[in-house]
Structures are given as structure tokens and as C-alpha cells.
PDB file of N, CA and C in Angstrom:
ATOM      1  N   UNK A   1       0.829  -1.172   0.000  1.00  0.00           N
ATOM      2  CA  UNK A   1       0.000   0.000   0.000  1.00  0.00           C
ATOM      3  C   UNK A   1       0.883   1.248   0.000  1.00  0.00           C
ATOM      4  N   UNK A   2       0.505   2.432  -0.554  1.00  0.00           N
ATOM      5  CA  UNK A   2       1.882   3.184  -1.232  1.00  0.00           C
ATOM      6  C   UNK A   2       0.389   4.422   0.085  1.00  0.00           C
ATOM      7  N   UNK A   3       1.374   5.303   0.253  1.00  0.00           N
ATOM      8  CA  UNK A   3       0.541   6.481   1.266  1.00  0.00           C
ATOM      9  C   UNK A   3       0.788   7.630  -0.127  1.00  0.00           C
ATOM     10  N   UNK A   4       0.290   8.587   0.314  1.00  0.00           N
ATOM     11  CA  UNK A   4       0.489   9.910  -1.174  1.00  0.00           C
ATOM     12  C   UNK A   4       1.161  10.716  -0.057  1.00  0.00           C
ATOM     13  N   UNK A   5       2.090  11.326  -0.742  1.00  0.00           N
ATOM     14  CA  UNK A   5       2.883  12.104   0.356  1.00  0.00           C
ATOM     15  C   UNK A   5       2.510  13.868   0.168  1.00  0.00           C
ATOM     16  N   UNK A   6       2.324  14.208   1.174  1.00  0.00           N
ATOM     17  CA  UNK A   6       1.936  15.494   1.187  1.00  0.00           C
ATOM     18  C   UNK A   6       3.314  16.560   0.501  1.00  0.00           C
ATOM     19  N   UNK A   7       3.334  17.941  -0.118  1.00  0.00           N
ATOM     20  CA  UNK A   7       4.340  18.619  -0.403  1.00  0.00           C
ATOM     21  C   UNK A   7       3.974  19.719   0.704  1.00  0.00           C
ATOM     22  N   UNK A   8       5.459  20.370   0.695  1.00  0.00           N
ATOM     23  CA  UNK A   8       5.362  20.838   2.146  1.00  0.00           C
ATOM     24  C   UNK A   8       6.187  22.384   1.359  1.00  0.00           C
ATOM     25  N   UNK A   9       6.220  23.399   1.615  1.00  0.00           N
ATOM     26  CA  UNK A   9       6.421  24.474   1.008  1.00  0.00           C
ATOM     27  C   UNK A   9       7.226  25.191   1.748  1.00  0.00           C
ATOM     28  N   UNK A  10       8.817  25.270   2.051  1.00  0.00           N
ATOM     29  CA  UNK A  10       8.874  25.918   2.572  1.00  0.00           C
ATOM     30  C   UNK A  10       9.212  27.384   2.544  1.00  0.00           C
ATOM     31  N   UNK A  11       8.805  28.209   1.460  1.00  0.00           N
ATOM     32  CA  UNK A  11       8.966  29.365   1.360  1.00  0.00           C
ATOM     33  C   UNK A  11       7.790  29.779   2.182  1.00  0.00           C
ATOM     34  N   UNK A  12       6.807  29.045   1.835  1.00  0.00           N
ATOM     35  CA  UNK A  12       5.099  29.670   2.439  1.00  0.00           C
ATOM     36  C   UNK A  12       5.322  29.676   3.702  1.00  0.00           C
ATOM     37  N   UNK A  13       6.222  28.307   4.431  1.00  0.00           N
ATOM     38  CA  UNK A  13       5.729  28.696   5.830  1.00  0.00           C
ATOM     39  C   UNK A  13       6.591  29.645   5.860  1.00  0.00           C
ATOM     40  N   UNK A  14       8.037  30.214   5.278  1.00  0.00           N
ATOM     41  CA  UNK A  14       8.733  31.202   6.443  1.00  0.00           C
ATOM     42  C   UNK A  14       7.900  32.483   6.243  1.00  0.00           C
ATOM     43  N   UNK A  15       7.135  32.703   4.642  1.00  0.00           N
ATOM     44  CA  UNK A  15       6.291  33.721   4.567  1.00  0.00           C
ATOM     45  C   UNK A  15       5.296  33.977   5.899  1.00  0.00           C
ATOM     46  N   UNK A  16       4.491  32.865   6.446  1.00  0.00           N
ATOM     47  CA  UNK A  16       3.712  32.821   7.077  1.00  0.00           C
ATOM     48  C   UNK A  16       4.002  33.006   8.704  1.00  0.00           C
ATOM     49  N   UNK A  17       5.301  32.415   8.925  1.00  0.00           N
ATOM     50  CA  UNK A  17       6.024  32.983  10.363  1.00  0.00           C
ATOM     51  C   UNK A  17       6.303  34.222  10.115  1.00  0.00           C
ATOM     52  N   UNK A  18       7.405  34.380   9.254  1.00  0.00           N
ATOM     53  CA  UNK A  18       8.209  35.995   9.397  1.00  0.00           C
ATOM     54  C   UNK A  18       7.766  36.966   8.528  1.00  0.00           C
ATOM     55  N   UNK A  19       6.518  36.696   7.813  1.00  0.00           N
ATOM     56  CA  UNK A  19       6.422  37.809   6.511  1.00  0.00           C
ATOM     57  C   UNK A  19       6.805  37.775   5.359  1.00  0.00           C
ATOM     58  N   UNK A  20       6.177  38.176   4.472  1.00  0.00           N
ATOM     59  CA  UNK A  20       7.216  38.299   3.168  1.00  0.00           C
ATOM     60  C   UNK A  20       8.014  38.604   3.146  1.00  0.00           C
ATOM     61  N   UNK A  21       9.501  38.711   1.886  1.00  0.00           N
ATOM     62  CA  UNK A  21      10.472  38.755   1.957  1.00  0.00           C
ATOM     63  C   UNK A  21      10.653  40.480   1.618  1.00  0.00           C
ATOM     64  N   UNK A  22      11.091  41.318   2.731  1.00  0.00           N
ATOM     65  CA  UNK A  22      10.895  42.718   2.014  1.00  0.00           C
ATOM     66  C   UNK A  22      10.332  43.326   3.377  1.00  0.00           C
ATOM     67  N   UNK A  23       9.552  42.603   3.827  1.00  0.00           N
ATOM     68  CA  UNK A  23       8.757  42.936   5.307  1.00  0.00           C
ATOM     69  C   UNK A  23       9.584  43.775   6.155  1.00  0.00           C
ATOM     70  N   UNK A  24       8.904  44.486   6.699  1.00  0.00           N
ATOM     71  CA  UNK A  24       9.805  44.768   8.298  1.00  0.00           C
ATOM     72  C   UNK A  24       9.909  43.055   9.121  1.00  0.00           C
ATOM     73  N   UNK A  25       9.129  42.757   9.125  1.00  0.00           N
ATOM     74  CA  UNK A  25       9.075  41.615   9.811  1.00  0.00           C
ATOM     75  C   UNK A  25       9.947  40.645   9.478  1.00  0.00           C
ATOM     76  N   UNK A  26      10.315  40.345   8.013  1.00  0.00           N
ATOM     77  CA  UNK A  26      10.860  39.615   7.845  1.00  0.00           C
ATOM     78  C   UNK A  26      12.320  40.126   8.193  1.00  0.00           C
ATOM     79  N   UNK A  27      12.603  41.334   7.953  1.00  0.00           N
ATOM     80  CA  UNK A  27      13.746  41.847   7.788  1.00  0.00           C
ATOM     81  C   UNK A  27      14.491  41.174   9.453  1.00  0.00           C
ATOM     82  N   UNK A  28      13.692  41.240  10.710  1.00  0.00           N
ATOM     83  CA  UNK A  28      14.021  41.446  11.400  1.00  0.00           C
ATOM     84  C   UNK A  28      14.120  40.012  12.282  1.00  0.00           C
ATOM     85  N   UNK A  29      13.367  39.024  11.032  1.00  0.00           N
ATOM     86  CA  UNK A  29      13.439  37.924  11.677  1.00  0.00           C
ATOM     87  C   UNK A  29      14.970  36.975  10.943  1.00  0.00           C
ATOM     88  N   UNK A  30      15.321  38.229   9.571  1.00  0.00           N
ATOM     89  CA  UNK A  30      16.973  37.588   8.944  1.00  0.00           C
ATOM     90  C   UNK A  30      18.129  38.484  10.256  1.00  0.00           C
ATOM     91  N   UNK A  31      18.015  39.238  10.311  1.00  0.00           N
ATOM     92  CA  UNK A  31      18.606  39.977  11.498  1.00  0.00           C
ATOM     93  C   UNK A  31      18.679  39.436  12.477  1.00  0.00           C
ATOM     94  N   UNK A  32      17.950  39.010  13.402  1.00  0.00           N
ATOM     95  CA  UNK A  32      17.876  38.125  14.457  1.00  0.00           C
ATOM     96  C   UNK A  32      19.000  36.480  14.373  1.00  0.00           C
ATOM     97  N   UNK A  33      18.442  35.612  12.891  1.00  0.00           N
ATOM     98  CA  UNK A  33      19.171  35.116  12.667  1.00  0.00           C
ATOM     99  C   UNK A  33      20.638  34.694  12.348  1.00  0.00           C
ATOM    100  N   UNK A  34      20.935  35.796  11.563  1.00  0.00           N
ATOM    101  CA  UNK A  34      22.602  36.469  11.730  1.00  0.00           C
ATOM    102  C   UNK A  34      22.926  37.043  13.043  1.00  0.00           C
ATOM    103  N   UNK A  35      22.160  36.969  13.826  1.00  0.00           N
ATOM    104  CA  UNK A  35      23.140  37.547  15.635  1.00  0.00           C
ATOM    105  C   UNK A  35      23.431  36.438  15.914  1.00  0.00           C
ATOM    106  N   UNK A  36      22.590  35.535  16.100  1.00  0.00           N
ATOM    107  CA  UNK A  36      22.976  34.256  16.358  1.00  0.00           C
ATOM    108  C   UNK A  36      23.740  33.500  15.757  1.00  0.00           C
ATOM    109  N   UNK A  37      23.519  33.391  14.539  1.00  0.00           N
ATOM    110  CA  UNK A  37      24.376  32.325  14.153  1.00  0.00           C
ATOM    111  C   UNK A  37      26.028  33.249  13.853  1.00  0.00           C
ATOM    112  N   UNK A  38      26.233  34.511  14.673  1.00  0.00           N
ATOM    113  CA  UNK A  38      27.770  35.028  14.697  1.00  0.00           C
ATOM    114  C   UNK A  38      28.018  34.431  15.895  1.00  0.00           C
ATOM    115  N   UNK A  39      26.932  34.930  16.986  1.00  0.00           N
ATOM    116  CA  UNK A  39      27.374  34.380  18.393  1.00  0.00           C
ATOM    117  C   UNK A  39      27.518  32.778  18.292  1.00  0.00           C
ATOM    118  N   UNK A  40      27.207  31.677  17.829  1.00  0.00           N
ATOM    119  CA  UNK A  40      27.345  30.129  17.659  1.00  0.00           C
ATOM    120  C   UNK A  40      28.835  30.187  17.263  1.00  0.00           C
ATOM    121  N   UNK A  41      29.425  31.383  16.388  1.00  0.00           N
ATOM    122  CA  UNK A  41      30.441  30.872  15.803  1.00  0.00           C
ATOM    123  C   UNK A  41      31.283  31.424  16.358  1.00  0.00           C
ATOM    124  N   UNK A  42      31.690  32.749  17.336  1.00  0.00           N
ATOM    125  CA  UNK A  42      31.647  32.939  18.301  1.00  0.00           C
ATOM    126  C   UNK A  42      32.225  32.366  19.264  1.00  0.00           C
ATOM    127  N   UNK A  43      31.148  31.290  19.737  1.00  0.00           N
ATOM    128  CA  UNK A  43      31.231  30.263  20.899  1.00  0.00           C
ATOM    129  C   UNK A  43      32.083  29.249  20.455  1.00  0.00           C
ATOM    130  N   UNK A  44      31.652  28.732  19.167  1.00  0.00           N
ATOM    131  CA  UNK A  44      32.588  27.111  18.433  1.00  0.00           C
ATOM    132  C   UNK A  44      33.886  27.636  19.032  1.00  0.00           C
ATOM    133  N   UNK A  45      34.392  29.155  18.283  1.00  0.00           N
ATOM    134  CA  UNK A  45      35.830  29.464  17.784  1.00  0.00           C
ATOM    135  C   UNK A  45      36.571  29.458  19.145  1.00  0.00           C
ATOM    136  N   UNK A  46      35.636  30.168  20.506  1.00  0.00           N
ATOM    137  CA  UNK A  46      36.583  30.383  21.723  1.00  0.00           C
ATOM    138  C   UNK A  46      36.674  28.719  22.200  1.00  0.00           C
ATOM    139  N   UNK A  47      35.460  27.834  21.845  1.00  0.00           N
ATOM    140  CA  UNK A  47      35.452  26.226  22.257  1.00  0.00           C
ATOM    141  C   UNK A  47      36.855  26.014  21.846  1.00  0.00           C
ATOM    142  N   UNK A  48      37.185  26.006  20.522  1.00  0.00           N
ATOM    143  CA  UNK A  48      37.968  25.368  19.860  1.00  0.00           C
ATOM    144  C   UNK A  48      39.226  25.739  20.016  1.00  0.00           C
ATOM    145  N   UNK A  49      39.497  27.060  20.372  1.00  0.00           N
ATOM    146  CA  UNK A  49      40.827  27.710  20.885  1.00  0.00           C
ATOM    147  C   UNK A  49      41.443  27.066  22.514  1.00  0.00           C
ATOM    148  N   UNK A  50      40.335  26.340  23.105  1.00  0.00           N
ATOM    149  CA  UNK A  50      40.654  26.231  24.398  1.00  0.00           C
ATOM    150  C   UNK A  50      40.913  27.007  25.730  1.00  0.00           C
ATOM    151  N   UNK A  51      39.751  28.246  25.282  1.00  0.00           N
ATOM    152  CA  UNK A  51      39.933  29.123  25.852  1.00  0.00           C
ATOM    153  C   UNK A  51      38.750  29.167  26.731  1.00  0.00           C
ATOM    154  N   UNK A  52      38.956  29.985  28.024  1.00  0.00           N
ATOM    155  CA  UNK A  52      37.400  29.995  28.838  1.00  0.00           C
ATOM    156  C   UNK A  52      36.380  30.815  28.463  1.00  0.00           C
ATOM    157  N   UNK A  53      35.589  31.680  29.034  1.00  0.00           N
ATOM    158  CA  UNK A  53      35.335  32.967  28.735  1.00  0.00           C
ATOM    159  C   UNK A  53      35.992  33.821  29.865  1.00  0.00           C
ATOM    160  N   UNK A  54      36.304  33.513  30.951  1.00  0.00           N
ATOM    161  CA  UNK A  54      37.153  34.355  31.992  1.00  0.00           C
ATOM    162  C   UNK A  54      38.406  34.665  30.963  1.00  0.00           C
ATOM    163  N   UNK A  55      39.034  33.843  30.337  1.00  0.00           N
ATOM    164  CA  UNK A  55      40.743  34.200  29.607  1.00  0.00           C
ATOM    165  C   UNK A  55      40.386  35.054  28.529  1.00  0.00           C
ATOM    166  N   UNK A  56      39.046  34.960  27.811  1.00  0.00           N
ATOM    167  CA  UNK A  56      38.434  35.630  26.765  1.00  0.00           C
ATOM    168  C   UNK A  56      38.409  37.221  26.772  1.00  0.00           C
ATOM    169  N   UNK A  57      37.403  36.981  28.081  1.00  0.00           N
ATOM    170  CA  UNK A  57      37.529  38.494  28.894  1.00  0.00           C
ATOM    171  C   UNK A  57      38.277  39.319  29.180  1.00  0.00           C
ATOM    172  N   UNK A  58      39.398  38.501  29.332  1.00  0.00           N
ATOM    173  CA  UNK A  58      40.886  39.278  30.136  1.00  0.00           C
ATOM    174  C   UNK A  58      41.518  39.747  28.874  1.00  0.00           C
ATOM    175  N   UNK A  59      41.576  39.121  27.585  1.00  0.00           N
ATOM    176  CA  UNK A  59      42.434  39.414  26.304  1.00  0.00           C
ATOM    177  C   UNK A  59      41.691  40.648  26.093  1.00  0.00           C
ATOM    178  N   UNK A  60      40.507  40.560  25.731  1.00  0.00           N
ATOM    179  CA  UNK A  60      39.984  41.902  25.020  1.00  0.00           C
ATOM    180  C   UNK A  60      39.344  42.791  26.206  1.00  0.00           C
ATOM    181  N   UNK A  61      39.749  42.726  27.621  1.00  0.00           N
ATOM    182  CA  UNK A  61      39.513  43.845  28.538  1.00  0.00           C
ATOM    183  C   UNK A  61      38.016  44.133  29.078  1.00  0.00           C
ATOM    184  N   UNK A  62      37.242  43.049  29.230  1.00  0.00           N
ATOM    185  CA  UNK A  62      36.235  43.176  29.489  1.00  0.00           C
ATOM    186  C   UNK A  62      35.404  42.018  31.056  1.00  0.00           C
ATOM    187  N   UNK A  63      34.399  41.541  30.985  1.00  0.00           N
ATOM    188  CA  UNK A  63      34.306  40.413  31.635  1.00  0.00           C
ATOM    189  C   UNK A  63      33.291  39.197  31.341  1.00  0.00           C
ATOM    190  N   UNK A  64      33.418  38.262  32.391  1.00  0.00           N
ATOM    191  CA  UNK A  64      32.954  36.961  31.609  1.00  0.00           C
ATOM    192  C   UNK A  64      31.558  37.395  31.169  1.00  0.00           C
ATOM    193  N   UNK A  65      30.944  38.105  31.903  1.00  0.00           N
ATOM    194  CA  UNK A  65      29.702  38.027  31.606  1.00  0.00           C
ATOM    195  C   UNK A  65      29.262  38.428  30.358  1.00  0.00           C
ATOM    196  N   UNK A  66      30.052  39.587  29.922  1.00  0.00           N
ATOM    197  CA  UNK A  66      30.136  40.082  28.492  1.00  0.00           C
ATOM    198  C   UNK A  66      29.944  38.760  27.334  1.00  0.00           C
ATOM    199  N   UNK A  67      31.237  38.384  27.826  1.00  0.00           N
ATOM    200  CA  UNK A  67      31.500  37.116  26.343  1.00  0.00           C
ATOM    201  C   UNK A  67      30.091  36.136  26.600  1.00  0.00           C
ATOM    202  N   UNK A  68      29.192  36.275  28.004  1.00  0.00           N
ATOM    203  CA  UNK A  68      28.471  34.634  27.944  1.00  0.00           C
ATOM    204  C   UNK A  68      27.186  35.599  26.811  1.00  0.00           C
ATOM    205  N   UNK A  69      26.839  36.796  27.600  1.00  0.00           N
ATOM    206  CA  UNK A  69      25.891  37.306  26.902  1.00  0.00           C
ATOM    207  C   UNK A  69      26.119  37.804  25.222  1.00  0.00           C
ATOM    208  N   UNK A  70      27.103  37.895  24.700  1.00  0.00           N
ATOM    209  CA  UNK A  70      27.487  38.017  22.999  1.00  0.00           C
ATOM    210  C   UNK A  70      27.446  36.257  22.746  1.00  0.00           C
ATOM    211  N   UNK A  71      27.612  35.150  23.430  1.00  0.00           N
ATOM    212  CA  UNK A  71      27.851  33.941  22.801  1.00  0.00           C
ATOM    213  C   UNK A  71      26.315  33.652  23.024  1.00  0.00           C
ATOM    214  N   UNK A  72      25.647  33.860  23.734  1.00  0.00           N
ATOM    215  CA  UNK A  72      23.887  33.451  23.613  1.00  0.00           C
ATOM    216  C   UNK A  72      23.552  34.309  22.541  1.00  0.00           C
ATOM    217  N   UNK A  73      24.028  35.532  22.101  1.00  0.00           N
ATOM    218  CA  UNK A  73      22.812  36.328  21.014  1.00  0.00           C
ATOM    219  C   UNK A  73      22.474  37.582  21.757  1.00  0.00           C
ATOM    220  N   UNK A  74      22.404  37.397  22.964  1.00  0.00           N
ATOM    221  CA  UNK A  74      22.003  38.465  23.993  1.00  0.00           C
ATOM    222  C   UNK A  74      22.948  40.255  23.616  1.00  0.00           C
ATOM    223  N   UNK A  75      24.017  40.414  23.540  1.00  0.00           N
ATOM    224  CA  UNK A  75      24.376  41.064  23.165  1.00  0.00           C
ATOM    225  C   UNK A  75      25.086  41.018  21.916  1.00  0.00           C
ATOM    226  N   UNK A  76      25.406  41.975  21.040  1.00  0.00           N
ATOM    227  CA  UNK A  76      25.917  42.284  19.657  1.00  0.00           C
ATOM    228  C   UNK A  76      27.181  42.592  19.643  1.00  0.00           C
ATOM    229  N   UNK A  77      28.534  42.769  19.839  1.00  0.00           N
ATOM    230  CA  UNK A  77      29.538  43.165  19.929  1.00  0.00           C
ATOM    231  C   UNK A  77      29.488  44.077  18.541  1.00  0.00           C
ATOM    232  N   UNK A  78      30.407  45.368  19.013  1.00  0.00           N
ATOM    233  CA  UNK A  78      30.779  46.355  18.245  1.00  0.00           C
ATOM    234  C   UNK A  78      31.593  45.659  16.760  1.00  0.00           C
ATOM    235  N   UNK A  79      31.832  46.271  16.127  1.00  0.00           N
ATOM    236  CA  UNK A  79      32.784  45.692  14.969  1.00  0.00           C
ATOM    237  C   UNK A  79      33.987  45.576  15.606  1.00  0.00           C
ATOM    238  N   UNK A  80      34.907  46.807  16.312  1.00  0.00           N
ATOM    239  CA  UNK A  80      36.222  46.567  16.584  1.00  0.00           C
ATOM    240  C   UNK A  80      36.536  45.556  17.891  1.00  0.00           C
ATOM    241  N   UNK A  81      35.337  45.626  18.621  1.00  0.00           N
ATOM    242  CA  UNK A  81      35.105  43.931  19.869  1.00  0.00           C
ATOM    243  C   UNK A  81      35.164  43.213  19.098  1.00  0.00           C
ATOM    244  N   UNK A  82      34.556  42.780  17.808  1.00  0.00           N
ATOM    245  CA  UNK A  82      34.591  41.636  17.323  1.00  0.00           C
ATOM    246  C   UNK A  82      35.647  41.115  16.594  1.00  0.00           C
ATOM    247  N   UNK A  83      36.570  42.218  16.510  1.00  0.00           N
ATOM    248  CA  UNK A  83      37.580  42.027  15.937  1.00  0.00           C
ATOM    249  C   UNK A  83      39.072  41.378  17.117  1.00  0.00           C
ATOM    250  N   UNK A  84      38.738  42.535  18.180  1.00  0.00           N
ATOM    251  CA  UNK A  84      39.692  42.193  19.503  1.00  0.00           C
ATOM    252  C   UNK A  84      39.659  40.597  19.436  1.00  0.00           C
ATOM    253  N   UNK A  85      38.394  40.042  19.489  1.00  0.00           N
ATOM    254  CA  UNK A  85      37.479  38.933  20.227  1.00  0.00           C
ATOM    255  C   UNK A  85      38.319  37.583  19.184  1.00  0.00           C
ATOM    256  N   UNK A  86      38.076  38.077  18.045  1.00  0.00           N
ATOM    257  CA  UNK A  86      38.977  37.554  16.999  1.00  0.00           C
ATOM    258  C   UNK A  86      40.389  36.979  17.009  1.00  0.00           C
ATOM    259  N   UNK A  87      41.270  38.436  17.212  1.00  0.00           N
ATOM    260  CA  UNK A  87      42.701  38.115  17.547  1.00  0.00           C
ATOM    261  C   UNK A  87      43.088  37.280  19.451  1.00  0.00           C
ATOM    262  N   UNK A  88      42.380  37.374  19.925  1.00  0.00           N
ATOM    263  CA  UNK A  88      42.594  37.115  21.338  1.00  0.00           C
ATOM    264  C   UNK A  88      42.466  35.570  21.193  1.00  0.00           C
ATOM    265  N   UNK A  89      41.411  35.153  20.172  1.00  0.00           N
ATOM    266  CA  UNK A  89      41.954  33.761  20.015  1.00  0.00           C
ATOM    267  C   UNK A  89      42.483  33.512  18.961  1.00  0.00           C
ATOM    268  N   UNK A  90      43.847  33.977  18.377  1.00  0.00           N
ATOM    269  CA  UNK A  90      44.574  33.943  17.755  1.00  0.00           C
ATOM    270  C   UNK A  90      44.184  33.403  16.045  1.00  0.00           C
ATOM    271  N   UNK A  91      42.704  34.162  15.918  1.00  0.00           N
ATOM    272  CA  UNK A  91      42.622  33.744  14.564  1.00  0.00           C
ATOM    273  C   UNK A  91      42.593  35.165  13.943  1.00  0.00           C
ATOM    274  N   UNK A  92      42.428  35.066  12.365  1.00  0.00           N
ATOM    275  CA  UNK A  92      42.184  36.094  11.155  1.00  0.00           C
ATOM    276  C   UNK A  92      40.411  36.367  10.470  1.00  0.00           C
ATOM    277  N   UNK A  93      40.572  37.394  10.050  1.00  0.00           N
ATOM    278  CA  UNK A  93      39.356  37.574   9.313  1.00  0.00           C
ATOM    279  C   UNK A  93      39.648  37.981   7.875  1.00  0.00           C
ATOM    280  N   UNK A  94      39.073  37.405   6.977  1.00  0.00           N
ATOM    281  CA  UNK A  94      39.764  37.730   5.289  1.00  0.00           C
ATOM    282  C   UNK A  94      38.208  38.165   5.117  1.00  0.00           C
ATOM    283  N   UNK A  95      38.066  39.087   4.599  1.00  0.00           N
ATOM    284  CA  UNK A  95      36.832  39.194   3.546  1.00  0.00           C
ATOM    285  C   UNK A  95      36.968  39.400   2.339  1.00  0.00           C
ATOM    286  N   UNK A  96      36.231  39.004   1.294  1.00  0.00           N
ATOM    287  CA  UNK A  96      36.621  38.829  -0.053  1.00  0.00           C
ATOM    288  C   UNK A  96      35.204  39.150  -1.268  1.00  0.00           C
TER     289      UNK A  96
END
């Protein structure tokens, strides 16, 4: 017995959560998404450096609480924090 499989759309639903594409709404639900997924990468990069967020803190002059709240999304770091935040765990940024 074969079932008919339903098609599932997913442009409609993100239309239908966040708005059309163009929206304030939507705008703010791609915005939202890019905080986060900087802060995830963020978090991987200090994971992966072997670093705490106390040693994090101390490189770029700030404190832990800073780095926990930029690695949840909670806060946004400036461009040149994000750059400190960068070199303190001894990586590069190329844009191209």
C-alpha cells in the first residue's frame, strides 16, 4: 500500500512565520538570525581555541559576563570587539 505524500512548502511557511520577503518583519526575523548564528560561531571558535570565557575576557579587557551574553545572542559586539574577540583567540578575518 503506497501512502500519497503530502508537499510541504517551505517558502510559504517562512512567509507565514516571518512575513514576506521585504517585510519589516521579515527583515528582522533575517537579522535576528545572523546575531545568532555570529554568536554560535563565536562560541565554536573560543570552544575550539581552548579558551574559557574568563581568559576571553581578560584578552579583550572586558568580563565573563560580556563574552556569555554576545555567545547566547544576547548582546551584539561592536565591529572593533569583534575584531579584539577575533585576535585574542589567535585567529584572522579575510573578507573577499
Amino acid at each position: 500500500m503506497r501512502t500519497k505524500m503530502q508537499t510541504y512548502s517551505v517558502s510559504d511557511e517562512l512567509n507565514r512565520t516571518f512575513g514576506i520577503p521585504g517585510s519589516e518583519s521579515r527583515k528582522e526575523a533575517e537579522n535576528q538570525a545572523w546575531e545568532e548564528y555570529n554568536a554560535q560561531i563565536l562560541l565554536d571558535a573560543r570552544k575550539k581555541s581552548g579558551m574559557t570565557q574568563t581568559e576571553l575576557a581578560k584578552r579583550i579587557g572586558t568580563d565573563k559576563s560580556y563574552i556569555s551574553r554576545v555567545e547566547r545572542g544576547i548582546t551584539i559586539p561592536s565591529i572593533s570587539t569583534f575584531y579584539r574577540m577575533i585576535s585574542a583567540m589567535g585567529l584572522t578575518l579575510e573578507l573577499h
